Amino acid sequence: MNTQGIVVQPDEGLVTLSKTTPGRFYALKLLGGATGDSIMLFEETVPAGTKSTLHLHHDSDEIAYVLSGEVTFLIGEEVTVGGPGACAFMPRGVPHAWKSTGAETGKVLFFYTPAKAGGLIEEQHRTGRSFAAMGEAELADTLRRHGWELLGSSPL
């Protein structure tokens, strides 16, 4: 890492708008390459009803910190609801999913450490390609390179 530190202001970061969910967007704040692959962090705006797939990461732990709204987390077999200030730790190798279950749009900070799993989010920003836009072979290669495994649709 060639930097002594990084400060990203509130209106800074690389923004990606969802093509499938109106009002959903990501602001990439700390990129893996800029942190020596130590951490990747992004802030996601999640309208009510927005949800992830059921998935796991082979090489990275994931942390979600709820800034606003209400988010329901499935980690392993446990379901927990969290509001502002709730922090969820999703260890590598453990299936997990989340859903914005509040009445209002929420905001969540997502961290990956090490940054490998976050590389998938960075790549989607660079290429503009969502999972739905990828063919089966391209999707499998992308997931493998970033240590992700999709297990199905969210049960939440």
PDB file of C-alpha atoms in Angstrom:
ATOM      1  CA  MET A   1       0.000   0.000   0.000  1.00  0.00           C
ATOM      2  CA  ASN A   2       1.439   3.333  -1.073  1.00  0.00           C
ATOM      3  CA  THR A   3      -0.863   5.545   0.960  1.00  0.00           C
ATOM      4  CA  GLN A   4      -0.588   6.864   4.502  1.00  0.00           C
ATOM      5  CA  GLY A   5      -4.359   6.948   4.878  1.00  0.00           C
ATOM      6  CA  ILE A   6      -7.563   7.757   3.069  1.00  0.00           C
ATOM      7  CA  VAL A   7     -10.418  10.149   3.834  1.00  0.00           C
ATOM      8  CA  VAL A   8     -13.541   9.946   1.682  1.00  0.00           C
ATOM      9  CA  GLN A   9     -15.964  12.817   2.153  1.00  0.00           C
ATOM     10  CA  PRO A  10     -19.764  12.273   2.313  1.00  0.00           C
ATOM     11  CA  ASP A  11     -20.317  13.375  -1.290  1.00  0.00           C
ATOM     12  CA  GLU A  12     -17.349  11.397  -2.644  1.00  0.00           C
ATOM     13  CA  GLY A  13     -17.021   7.830  -3.869  1.00  0.00           C
ATOM     14  CA  LEU A  14     -17.916   5.928  -7.013  1.00  0.00           C
ATOM     15  CA  VAL A  15     -21.699   5.685  -7.363  1.00  0.00           C
ATOM     16  CA  THR A  16     -23.516   2.827  -9.097  1.00  0.00           C
ATOM     17  CA  LEU A  17     -27.262   2.997  -9.718  1.00  0.00           C
ATOM     18  CA  SER A  18     -29.243  -0.249  -9.710  1.00  0.00           C
ATOM     19  CA  LYS A  19     -30.754  -1.070 -13.082  1.00  0.00           C
ATOM     20  CA  THR A  20     -33.388  -3.332 -11.525  1.00  0.00           C
ATOM     21  CA  THR A  21     -34.456  -1.590  -8.283  1.00  0.00           C
ATOM     22  CA  PRO A  22     -35.476   2.092  -8.495  1.00  0.00           C
ATOM     23  CA  GLY A  23     -33.873   4.137  -5.709  1.00  0.00           C
ATOM     24  CA  ARG A  24     -31.187   1.533  -4.933  1.00  0.00           C
ATOM     25  CA  PHE A  25     -27.606   2.629  -5.336  1.00  0.00           C
ATOM     26  CA  TYR A  26     -24.106   1.972  -4.047  1.00  0.00           C
ATOM     27  CA  ALA A  27     -21.421   4.507  -3.150  1.00  0.00           C
ATOM     28  CA  LEU A  28     -18.035   2.784  -3.191  1.00  0.00           C
ATOM     29  CA  LYS A  29     -15.955   4.482  -0.482  1.00  0.00           C
ATOM     30  CA  LEU A  30     -12.828   2.354   0.091  1.00  0.00           C
ATOM     31  CA  LEU A  31     -11.566   0.194  -2.765  1.00  0.00           C
ATOM     32  CA  GLY A  32      -9.521  -2.912  -2.134  1.00  0.00           C
ATOM     33  CA  GLY A  33      -6.514  -1.766  -4.160  1.00  0.00           C
ATOM     34  CA  ALA A  34      -6.346   1.530  -2.276  1.00  0.00           C
ATOM     35  CA  THR A  35      -6.229  -0.278   1.095  1.00  0.00           C
ATOM     36  CA  GLY A  36      -3.668  -2.916   0.155  1.00  0.00           C
ATOM     37  CA  ASP A  37      -6.583  -5.379  -0.160  1.00  0.00           C
ATOM     38  CA  SER A  38      -7.160  -5.067   3.586  1.00  0.00           C
ATOM     39  CA  ILE A  39     -10.741  -3.789   3.390  1.00  0.00           C
ATOM     40  CA  MET A  40     -13.406  -2.767   0.890  1.00  0.00           C
ATOM     41  CA  LEU A  41     -16.298  -0.562   2.040  1.00  0.00           C
ATOM     42  CA  PHE A  42     -19.412   0.776   0.368  1.00  0.00           C
ATOM     43  CA  GLU A  43     -22.613   2.493   1.445  1.00  0.00           C
ATOM     44  CA  GLU A  44     -25.811   1.116  -0.060  1.00  0.00           C
ATOM     45  CA  THR A  45     -29.174   2.869  -0.206  1.00  0.00           C
ATOM     46  CA  VAL A  46     -31.864   0.185   0.056  1.00  0.00           C
ATOM     47  CA  PRO A  47     -35.526   0.981  -0.614  1.00  0.00           C
ATOM     48  CA  ALA A  48     -38.069  -1.036   1.397  1.00  0.00           C
ATOM     49  CA  GLY A  49     -38.232  -4.608   0.093  1.00  0.00           C
ATOM     50  CA  THR A  50     -34.713  -4.612  -1.382  1.00  0.00           C
ATOM     51  CA  LYS A  51     -32.945  -7.896  -0.663  1.00  0.00           C
ATOM     52  CA  SER A  52     -29.764  -9.782  -1.393  1.00  0.00           C
ATOM     53  CA  THR A  53     -29.379 -13.290  -2.691  1.00  0.00           C
ATOM     54  CA  LEU A  54     -28.593 -16.118  -0.274  1.00  0.00           C
ATOM     55  CA  HIS A  55     -24.826 -16.411  -0.630  1.00  0.00           C
ATOM     56  CA  LEU A  56     -21.522 -16.863   1.140  1.00  0.00           C
ATOM     57  CA  HIS A  57     -17.965 -15.656   0.756  1.00  0.00           C
ATOM     58  CA  HIS A  58     -15.106 -18.160   0.832  1.00  0.00           C
ATOM     59  CA  ASP A  59     -12.250 -15.731   1.531  1.00  0.00           C
ATOM     60  CA  SER A  60     -13.732 -12.629   3.204  1.00  0.00           C
ATOM     61  CA  ASP A  61     -15.745 -11.760   6.274  1.00  0.00           C
ATOM     62  CA  GLU A  62     -18.596  -9.294   5.742  1.00  0.00           C
ATOM     63  CA  ILE A  63     -19.877  -6.687   8.171  1.00  0.00           C
ATOM     64  CA  ALA A  64     -23.050  -4.653   7.725  1.00  0.00           C
ATOM     65  CA  TYR A  65     -23.733  -1.536   9.796  1.00  0.00           C
ATOM     66  CA  VAL A  66     -27.255  -0.115   9.552  1.00  0.00           C
ATOM     67  CA  LEU A  67     -27.192   3.683   9.251  1.00  0.00           C
ATOM     68  CA  SER A  68     -30.935   4.151   8.776  1.00  0.00           C
ATOM     69  CA  GLY A  69     -34.035   2.088   8.172  1.00  0.00           C
ATOM     70  CA  GLU A  70     -34.613  -1.486   9.270  1.00  0.00           C
ATOM     71  CA  VAL A  71     -32.787  -4.525   7.898  1.00  0.00           C
ATOM     72  CA  THR A  72     -33.507  -8.191   8.575  1.00  0.00           C
ATOM     73  CA  PHE A  73     -30.455 -10.461   8.467  1.00  0.00           C
ATOM     74  CA  LEU A  74     -30.319 -14.221   7.976  1.00  0.00           C
ATOM     75  CA  ILE A  75     -26.916 -15.511   9.117  1.00  0.00           C
ATOM     76  CA  GLY A  76     -26.645 -19.276   9.095  1.00  0.00           C
ATOM     77  CA  GLU A  77     -30.071 -20.263  10.389  1.00  0.00           C
ATOM     78  CA  GLU A  78     -30.639 -17.242  12.660  1.00  0.00           C
ATOM     79  CA  VAL A  79     -32.860 -14.317  11.672  1.00  0.00           C
ATOM     80  CA  THR A  80     -32.338 -10.936  13.389  1.00  0.00           C
ATOM     81  CA  VAL A  81     -33.895  -7.527  12.760  1.00  0.00           C
ATOM     82  CA  GLY A  82     -31.743  -4.431  13.209  1.00  0.00           C
ATOM     83  CA  GLY A  83     -32.350  -0.700  13.065  1.00  0.00           C
ATOM     84  CA  PRO A  84     -29.925   2.237  13.047  1.00  0.00           C
ATOM     85  CA  GLY A  85     -26.731   1.301  14.869  1.00  0.00           C
ATOM     86  CA  ALA A  86     -27.192  -2.459  14.403  1.00  0.00           C
ATOM     87  CA  CYS A  87     -24.057  -4.255  13.274  1.00  0.00           C
ATOM     88  CA  ALA A  88     -24.081  -7.713  11.670  1.00  0.00           C
ATOM     89  CA  PHE A  89     -20.997  -9.929  11.297  1.00  0.00           C
ATOM     90  CA  MET A  90     -21.227 -12.553   8.539  1.00  0.00           C
ATOM     91  CA  PRO A  91     -18.153 -14.789   8.737  1.00  0.00           C
ATOM     92  CA  ARG A  92     -16.618 -16.322   5.646  1.00  0.00           C
ATOM     93  CA  GLY A  93     -18.146 -19.689   4.789  1.00  0.00           C
ATOM     94  CA  VAL A  94     -21.495 -18.943   6.498  1.00  0.00           C
ATOM     95  CA  PRO A  95     -24.586 -18.563   4.273  1.00  0.00           C
ATOM     96  CA  HIS A  96     -26.299 -15.211   4.700  1.00  0.00           C
ATOM     97  CA  ALA A  97     -28.863 -12.847   3.209  1.00  0.00           C
ATOM     98  CA  TRP A  98     -30.490  -9.552   4.139  1.00  0.00           C
ATOM     99  CA  LYS A  99     -33.643  -7.577   3.337  1.00  0.00           C
ATOM    100  CA  SER A 100     -34.670  -3.960   3.888  1.00  0.00           C
ATOM    101  CA  THR A 101     -37.806  -4.594   5.955  1.00  0.00           C
ATOM    102  CA  GLY A 102     -38.587  -1.093   7.222  1.00  0.00           C
ATOM    103  CA  ALA A 103     -41.280   1.152   5.801  1.00  0.00           C
ATOM    104  CA  GLU A 104     -38.692   3.715   4.682  1.00  0.00           C
ATOM    105  CA  THR A 105     -35.592   3.529   2.505  1.00  0.00           C
ATOM    106  CA  GLY A 106     -32.555   2.488   4.535  1.00  0.00           C
ATOM    107  CA  LYS A 107     -28.801   2.950   4.294  1.00  0.00           C
ATOM    108  CA  VAL A 108     -26.243   0.297   5.179  1.00  0.00           C
ATOM    109  CA  LEU A 109     -22.440   0.315   5.258  1.00  0.00           C
ATOM    110  CA  PHE A 110     -20.985  -2.965   4.006  1.00  0.00           C
ATOM    111  CA  PHE A 111     -17.357  -3.937   4.725  1.00  0.00           C
ATOM    112  CA  TYR A 112     -15.363  -6.883   3.379  1.00  0.00           C
ATOM    113  CA  THR A 113     -12.134  -7.959   5.021  1.00  0.00           C
ATOM    114  CA  PRO A 114      -9.910  -8.941   3.418  1.00  0.00           C
ATOM    115  CA  ALA A 115     -11.189  -6.996   0.422  1.00  0.00           C
ATOM    116  CA  LYS A 116     -11.414  -9.925  -2.049  1.00  0.00           C
ATOM    117  CA  ALA A 117     -15.224 -10.330  -1.950  1.00  0.00           C
ATOM    118  CA  GLY A 118     -15.649  -6.574  -2.424  1.00  0.00           C
ATOM    119  CA  GLY A 119     -13.825  -6.894  -5.719  1.00  0.00           C
ATOM    120  CA  LEU A 120     -17.038  -8.260  -7.183  1.00  0.00           C
ATOM    121  CA  ILE A 121     -18.893  -5.029  -6.307  1.00  0.00           C
ATOM    122  CA  GLU A 122     -15.999  -2.993  -7.726  1.00  0.00           C
ATOM    123  CA  GLU A 123     -16.028  -5.045 -10.943  1.00  0.00           C
ATOM    124  CA  GLN A 124     -19.779  -4.602 -11.349  1.00  0.00           C
ATOM    125  CA  HIS A 125     -19.268  -0.842 -10.984  1.00  0.00           C
ATOM    126  CA  ARG A 126     -16.476  -0.816 -13.609  1.00  0.00           C
ATOM    127  CA  THR A 127     -18.310  -3.005 -16.130  1.00  0.00           C
ATOM    128  CA  GLY A 128     -21.930  -2.065 -15.421  1.00  0.00           C
ATOM    129  CA  ARG A 129     -22.801  -5.782 -15.532  1.00  0.00           C
ATOM    130  CA  SER A 130     -25.200  -7.226 -12.972  1.00  0.00           C
ATOM    131  CA  PHE A 131     -25.589 -10.949 -12.300  1.00  0.00           C
ATOM    132  CA  ALA A 132     -28.682 -10.960 -14.530  1.00  0.00           C
ATOM    133  CA  ALA A 133     -26.696  -9.547 -17.476  1.00  0.00           C
ATOM    134  CA  MET A 134     -24.086 -12.338 -17.320  1.00  0.00           C
ATOM    135  CA  GLY A 135     -24.206 -15.682 -19.041  1.00  0.00           C
ATOM    136  CA  GLU A 136     -23.737 -18.808 -16.944  1.00  0.00           C
ATOM    137  CA  ALA A 137     -20.005 -19.211 -17.676  1.00  0.00           C
ATOM    138  CA  GLU A 138     -19.225 -15.512 -17.109  1.00  0.00           C
ATOM    139  CA  LEU A 139     -21.165 -15.485 -13.837  1.00  0.00           C
ATOM    140  CA  ALA A 140     -19.409 -18.639 -12.581  1.00  0.00           C
ATOM    141  CA  ASP A 141     -15.993 -17.156 -13.432  1.00  0.00           C
ATOM    142  CA  THR A 142     -16.794 -13.802 -11.786  1.00  0.00           C
ATOM    143  CA  LEU A 143     -18.051 -15.449  -8.592  1.00  0.00           C
ATOM    144  CA  ARG A 144     -15.031 -17.781  -8.419  1.00  0.00           C
ATOM    145  CA  ARG A 145     -12.497 -14.964  -8.879  1.00  0.00           C
ATOM    146  CA  HIS A 146     -14.010 -12.994  -5.999  1.00  0.00           C
ATOM    147  CA  GLY A 147     -14.681 -15.925  -3.660  1.00  0.00           C
ATOM    148  CA  TRP A 148     -18.504 -15.758  -3.788  1.00  0.00           C
ATOM    149  CA  GLU A 149     -20.953 -18.642  -3.921  1.00  0.00           C
ATOM    150  CA  LEU A 150     -24.620 -18.026  -4.769  1.00  0.00           C
ATOM    151  CA  LEU A 151     -26.889 -20.432  -2.922  1.00  0.00           C
ATOM    152  CA  GLY A 152     -30.252 -19.262  -4.283  1.00  0.00           C
ATOM    153  CA  SER A 153     -32.813 -16.550  -3.861  1.00  0.00           C
ATOM    154  CA  SER A 154     -33.262 -14.906  -0.482  1.00  0.00           C
ATOM    155  CA  PRO A 155     -35.606 -16.758   1.879  1.00  0.00           C
ATOM    156  CA  LEU A 156     -36.418 -13.441   3.589  1.00  0.00           C
TER     157      LEU A 156
END
